Coordinates of C-alpha atoms in Angstrom, one line a residue:
M1 CA 15.1 -55.3 -2.4
D2 CA 17.5 -53.3 -4.6
L3 CA 14.6 -52.2 -6.8
L4 CA 12.5 -51.1 -3.8
R5 CA 15.5 -49.1 -2.4
T6 CA 16.2 -47.5 -5.8
S7 CA 12.6 -46.6 -6.3
T8 CA 12.3 -45.1 -2.8
V9 CA 15.5 -43.0 -3.3
S10 CA 14.3 -41.8 -6.7
G11 CA 10.9 -40.9 -5.2
L12 CA 12.4 -38.9 -2.3
R13 CA 14.6 -37.1 -4.8
G14 CA 11.5 -36.3 -6.7
I15 CA 10.0 -34.7 -3.6
S16 CA 13.2 -32.6 -3.1
Q17 CA 13.1 -31.5 -6.8
I18 CA 10.1 -29.4 -5.9
F19 CA 12.7 -27.1 -4.5
L20 CA 15.2 -27.7 -7.3
A21 CA 17.3 -30.0 -5.2
E22 CA 18.3 -33.6 -5.6
N23 CA 18.7 -35.2 -2.2
A24 CA 16.8 -38.1 -0.8
L25 CA 17.2 -37.1 2.8
A26 CA 16.0 -33.6 2.0
G27 CA 13.0 -35.3 0.3
A28 CA 12.2 -37.3 3.4
L29 CA 12.3 -34.2 5.6
I30 CA 10.1 -32.3 3.2
L31 CA 7.6 -35.2 3.3
A32 CA 7.8 -35.1 7.1
G33 CA 7.0 -31.4 7.0
M34 CA 4.0 -32.2 4.8
A35 CA 2.9 -34.9 7.3
A36 CA 3.2 -32.4 10.1
S37 CA 0.6 -30.3 8.2
G38 CA -1.6 -33.3 7.5
W39 CA -1.2 -37.0 6.8
K40 CA -3.4 -36.8 3.7
L41 CA -1.2 -34.2 2.2
A42 CA 1.9 -36.3 2.6
L43 CA 0.1 -39.5 1.4
L44 CA -1.2 -38.0 -1.8
A45 CA 2.1 -36.2 -2.6
A46 CA 3.9 -39.5 -2.2
V47 CA 1.4 -41.3 -4.4
G48 CA 1.6 -38.6 -7.0
C49 CA 5.3 -38.8 -7.1
A50 CA 5.3 -42.6 -7.2
V51 CA 2.8 -42.7 -10.1
Q52 CA 4.6 -40.2 -12.2
S53 CA 8.0 -41.8 -11.5
L54 CA 6.8 -45.4 -12.3
L55 CA 5.0 -44.4 -15.5
A56 CA 8.0 -42.4 -16.7
A57 CA 10.3 -45.3 -15.9
A58 CA 8.0 -47.7 -17.9
L59 CA 8.2 -45.2 -20.8
R60 CA 12.0 -45.1 -20.4
L61 CA 12.1 -41.3 -20.0
D62 CA 15.2 -39.5 -18.9
G63 CA 15.5 -38.0 -15.4
V64 CA 13.6 -40.6 -13.4
D65 CA 16.6 -41.5 -11.2
H66 CA 17.2 -37.8 -10.5
G67 CA 13.6 -37.2 -9.4
L68 CA 12.9 -35.0 -12.4
M69 CA 9.9 -37.2 -13.3
G70 CA 8.2 -37.1 -9.9
F71 CA 7.9 -33.6 -8.4
N72 CA 5.0 -32.4 -10.6
G73 CA 3.1 -35.5 -9.7
A74 CA 3.8 -34.9 -6.0
L75 CA 2.4 -31.4 -6.3
V76 CA -0.7 -32.6 -8.1
G77 CA -1.3 -35.0 -5.1
A78 CA -0.6 -32.2 -2.6
A79 CA -3.1 -29.9 -4.4
A80 CA -5.8 -32.6 -4.1
A81 CA -5.3 -32.7 -0.4
A82 CA -5.1 -28.9 0.0
A83 CA -8.4 -28.6 -2.0
G84 CA -10.1 -30.7 0.6
A85 CA -10.8 -33.7 -1.7
P86 CA -11.9 -36.9 0.1
V87 CA -9.2 -39.6 0.3
G88 CA -10.7 -41.9 -2.3
T89 CA -11.4 -39.1 -4.8
G90 CA -8.1 -37.5 -4.0
L91 CA -6.2 -40.8 -4.8
A92 CA -8.1 -41.2 -8.1
L93 CA -7.5 -37.6 -9.2
T94 CA -3.8 -37.8 -8.0
A95 CA -3.2 -40.9 -10.1
A96 CA -4.8 -39.3 -13.2
G97 CA -3.1 -36.0 -12.7
A98 CA 0.3 -37.6 -12.1
A99 CA -0.1 -39.4 -15.4
A100 CA -1.2 -36.3 -17.2
V101 CA 1.8 -34.2 -16.2
I102 CA 4.1 -36.4 -18.2
P103 CA 3.0 -35.4 -21.7
V104 CA 2.7 -31.8 -20.6
H105 CA 6.3 -32.0 -19.3
L106 CA 7.5 -33.4 -22.6
A107 CA 5.7 -30.8 -24.6
I108 CA 7.1 -27.8 -22.6
A109 CA 10.6 -29.4 -22.7
R110 CA 10.6 -29.0 -26.4
V111 CA 10.5 -25.2 -26.1
P112 CA 14.1 -23.9 -26.3
R113 CA 15.5 -22.2 -23.2
I114 CA 12.3 -22.5 -21.2
P115 CA 12.7 -24.6 -18.0
V116 CA 9.8 -27.0 -17.4
A117 CA 9.8 -26.3 -13.6
T118 CA 6.3 -26.7 -12.0
A119 CA 4.3 -25.6 -15.1
P120 CA 2.9 -29.1 -15.7
F121 CA 1.6 -29.2 -12.2
C122 CA 0.0 -25.8 -12.5
L123 CA -1.7 -26.7 -15.8
V124 CA -3.0 -30.1 -14.8
A125 CA -4.0 -29.2 -11.2
G126 CA -5.8 -26.1 -12.4
L127 CA -7.9 -28.2 -14.9
L128 CA -8.5 -31.0 -12.3
Y129 CA -9.3 -29.0 -9.2
G130 CA -10.4 -25.6 -10.4
P131 CA -13.9 -26.6 -11.4
L132 CA -14.3 -28.9 -8.3
A133 CA -13.0 -26.5 -5.7
A134 CA -16.5 -25.3 -4.7
R135 CA -17.5 -28.9 -3.9
W136 CA -14.9 -29.3 -1.2
E137 CA -13.9 -27.4 1.9
P138 CA -10.2 -26.8 2.3
G139 CA -8.8 -26.6 5.8
P140 CA -8.2 -23.2 7.5
L141 CA -4.7 -21.7 7.4
T142 CA -3.0 -20.6 10.6
S143 CA -2.3 -16.9 10.9
S144 CA -1.6 -14.2 13.4
A145 CA -2.2 -10.4 13.6
V146 CA 0.6 -10.0 16.2
V147 CA 3.6 -8.4 14.5
G148 CA 6.4 -10.7 15.7
E149 CA 4.5 -13.9 15.6
G150 CA 2.8 -13.0 12.3
L151 CA 6.1 -12.2 10.6
A152 CA 7.7 -15.4 11.9
R153 CA 4.8 -17.5 10.7
G154 CA 4.9 -15.7 7.3
F155 CA 8.6 -16.5 7.0
L156 CA 8.2 -20.2 7.8
G157 CA 4.9 -20.4 5.9
G158 CA 6.8 -19.4 2.7
F159 CA 8.5 -22.7 2.8
A160 CA 5.5 -24.7 3.8
E161 CA 3.1 -23.2 1.2
V162 CA 5.4 -24.3 -1.7
V163 CA 4.0 -27.8 -1.1
L164 CA 0.6 -26.5 0.0
A165 CA 1.4 -27.3 3.7
D166 CA 0.4 -25.1 6.6
G167 CA 2.0 -24.4 10.0
A168 CA 5.3 -23.3 11.5
L169 CA 6.5 -26.9 12.1
A170 CA 6.1 -27.8 8.5
G171 CA 8.1 -24.7 7.6
V172 CA 10.9 -25.5 10.0
L173 CA 11.2 -29.1 8.7
I174 CA 11.2 -27.9 5.1
L175 CA 13.8 -25.2 5.7
A176 CA 16.0 -27.9 7.5
A177 CA 15.5 -30.1 4.4
L178 CA 16.8 -27.4 2.1
C179 CA 19.8 -26.8 4.3
V180 CA 20.5 -30.5 4.1
A181 CA 20.3 -30.4 0.3
G182 CA 22.9 -27.7 0.3
W183 CA 23.7 -24.6 2.4
E184 CA 23.4 -22.3 -0.6
I185 CA 19.9 -23.7 -1.4
G186 CA 18.9 -23.1 2.2
A187 CA 20.4 -19.6 2.3
F188 CA 18.8 -18.4 -0.9
A189 CA 15.5 -20.0 0.1
A190 CA 15.6 -18.1 3.4
L191 CA 16.5 -14.9 1.5
G192 CA 13.6 -15.5 -0.9
S193 CA 11.1 -16.0 1.9
A194 CA 12.3 -13.0 3.9
A195 CA 12.5 -10.7 0.9
G196 CA 9.1 -11.9 -0.4
L197 CA 7.6 -11.2 2.9
A198 CA 9.0 -7.7 2.9
V199 CA 7.7 -6.9 -0.6
S200 CA 4.3 -8.5 0.3
M201 CA 4.0 -6.1 3.2
I202 CA 4.0 -3.3 0.7
L203 CA 1.2 -4.8 -1.4
H204 CA -0.7 -6.2 1.6
P205 CA -0.2 -3.9 4.5
S206 CA -1.5 -6.4 7.1
V207 CA 0.6 -8.7 9.2
E208 CA -2.3 -11.2 9.4
A209 CA -2.6 -11.3 5.6
V210 CA 1.1 -12.2 5.0
S211 CA 1.4 -14.4 8.1
T212 CA 0.0 -17.4 6.2
G213 CA 2.9 -17.6 3.8
L214 CA 0.5 -17.4 0.8
H215 CA 2.2 -14.3 -0.6
N216 CA 5.9 -15.3 -0.5
Y217 CA 6.1 -19.0 -1.3
S218 CA 6.8 -18.5 -5.0
A219 CA 9.6 -16.1 -3.9
V220 CA 11.3 -19.0 -2.1
L221 CA 11.4 -20.9 -5.4
I222 CA 12.6 -18.1 -7.6
A223 CA 15.4 -17.1 -5.3
I224 CA 16.7 -20.7 -5.4
A225 CA 16.3 -20.8 -9.2
A226 CA 18.0 -17.5 -9.8
A227 CA 21.0 -18.3 -7.7
I228 CA 21.3 -22.1 -8.2
V229 CA 19.9 -22.6 -11.8
L230 CA 20.3 -19.4 -13.8
W231 CA 23.5 -18.0 -12.4
P232 CA 25.2 -20.8 -10.4
R233 CA 28.7 -19.7 -11.1
A234 CA 28.3 -15.9 -11.2
A235 CA 29.7 -13.6 -8.6
W236 CA 27.8 -13.3 -5.4
P237 CA 26.4 -9.8 -6.1
V238 CA 25.0 -11.1 -9.4
R239 CA 23.4 -14.1 -7.7
V240 CA 22.0 -12.2 -4.8
G241 CA 20.8 -9.4 -7.1
G242 CA 19.2 -11.9 -9.5
A243 CA 17.4 -13.6 -6.6
L244 CA 16.1 -10.3 -5.2
A245 CA 14.9 -9.1 -8.7
G246 CA 13.2 -12.4 -9.1
V247 CA 11.5 -12.1 -5.8
A248 CA 10.1 -8.7 -6.6
L249 CA 8.9 -9.9 -10.0
T250 CA 7.3 -13.0 -8.5
V251 CA 5.4 -11.2 -5.7
V252 CA 4.1 -8.6 -8.1
I253 CA 2.9 -11.3 -10.5
Q254 CA 1.2 -13.1 -7.7
W255 CA -0.5 -9.9 -6.6
A256 CA -1.7 -9.3 -10.2
M257 CA -3.0 -12.8 -10.5
S258 CA -5.0 -12.6 -7.2
G259 CA -8.1 -11.5 -8.9
L260 CA -8.1 -14.1 -11.6
P261 CA -10.7 -17.0 -11.4
V262 CA -7.9 -19.7 -11.6
P263 CA -5.8 -21.3 -8.9
T264 CA -2.5 -19.4 -8.5
Y265 CA -0.4 -22.4 -7.4
T266 CA 3.2 -21.7 -8.4
W267 CA 2.4 -19.8 -11.6
P268 CA 4.1 -16.6 -10.3
F269 CA 7.4 -18.6 -9.9
V270 CA 7.0 -20.3 -13.3
L271 CA 6.3 -17.0 -15.2
S272 CA 9.1 -15.2 -13.4
L273 CA 11.5 -18.0 -14.2
W274 CA 10.6 -18.0 -17.8
I275 CA 11.0 -14.2 -18.0
M276 CA 14.3 -14.3 -16.3
A277 CA 15.6 -17.2 -18.4
A278 CA 14.5 -15.4 -21.6
A279 CA 16.3 -12.2 -20.4
K280 CA 19.4 -14.2 -19.6
A281 CA 19.5 -15.7 -23.1
A282 CA 18.8 -12.3 -24.8
I283 CA 21.5 -10.3 -23.0
P284 CA 24.6 -12.0 -24.5
A285 CA 22.9 -12.0 -27.9
R286 CA 22.5 -8.2 -27.8
A287 CA 26.0 -7.7 -26.5
A288 CA 27.4 -9.7 -29.4
S289 CA 25.3 -7.8 -32.0

């Protein structure tokens, strides 16, 4: 019973680590948000998280208890569901992908001052689902051309689309989860979604286009990362400024990637995080020289 409880808590922490949090209750709420979007999405995400966590535990890798060896597997499972894969095929690909993200994670972790983040998911899911996407039919996304409704949906969709979910209810539950994980995480996530939506309106001057949340979900992650991971103890102007700079960079990268024949996933967040982490490391070195 204790082993089951420990495994469940670690798995839910893994779900929360998608948003750079470590909180089992937040993970449960995020999973509930995914279930509100579709049961298959939640199922495959849970399976992916469990497979990666169990394999990492068997290999005695660090970070399993904190959920650090579960979130990329969860996203691989979510991507299978979002791509429209049948359940059986989705389960097989999720298990394979969740196993594959482990060596990718370990390889990226060897690079100095480069956070692993969701890069293993992006690499593995792109290879798994990119060539197969034409075989399946993903579900339609909710959207609205009405200004007020469209902007509200876009704001909430920014949280939902991080885990490839769709719909306002999913967004509400995930935002609630982030507030449970910590008020600062919730606040910076909200700032990221709102600012990302604003910048997206410049690049995509259509309320209906931004109402899906597809253009500001990476902004949610980079805002959290800038304030909570890169500059957690800095003064508030630095944290807010870093978050906003990251949001602008992320949205522009996502816009630039839109024409590439590869799934975007959370690459804009990953690339922005790597650029900002490298800049943070370089600034003190230059000041000292």
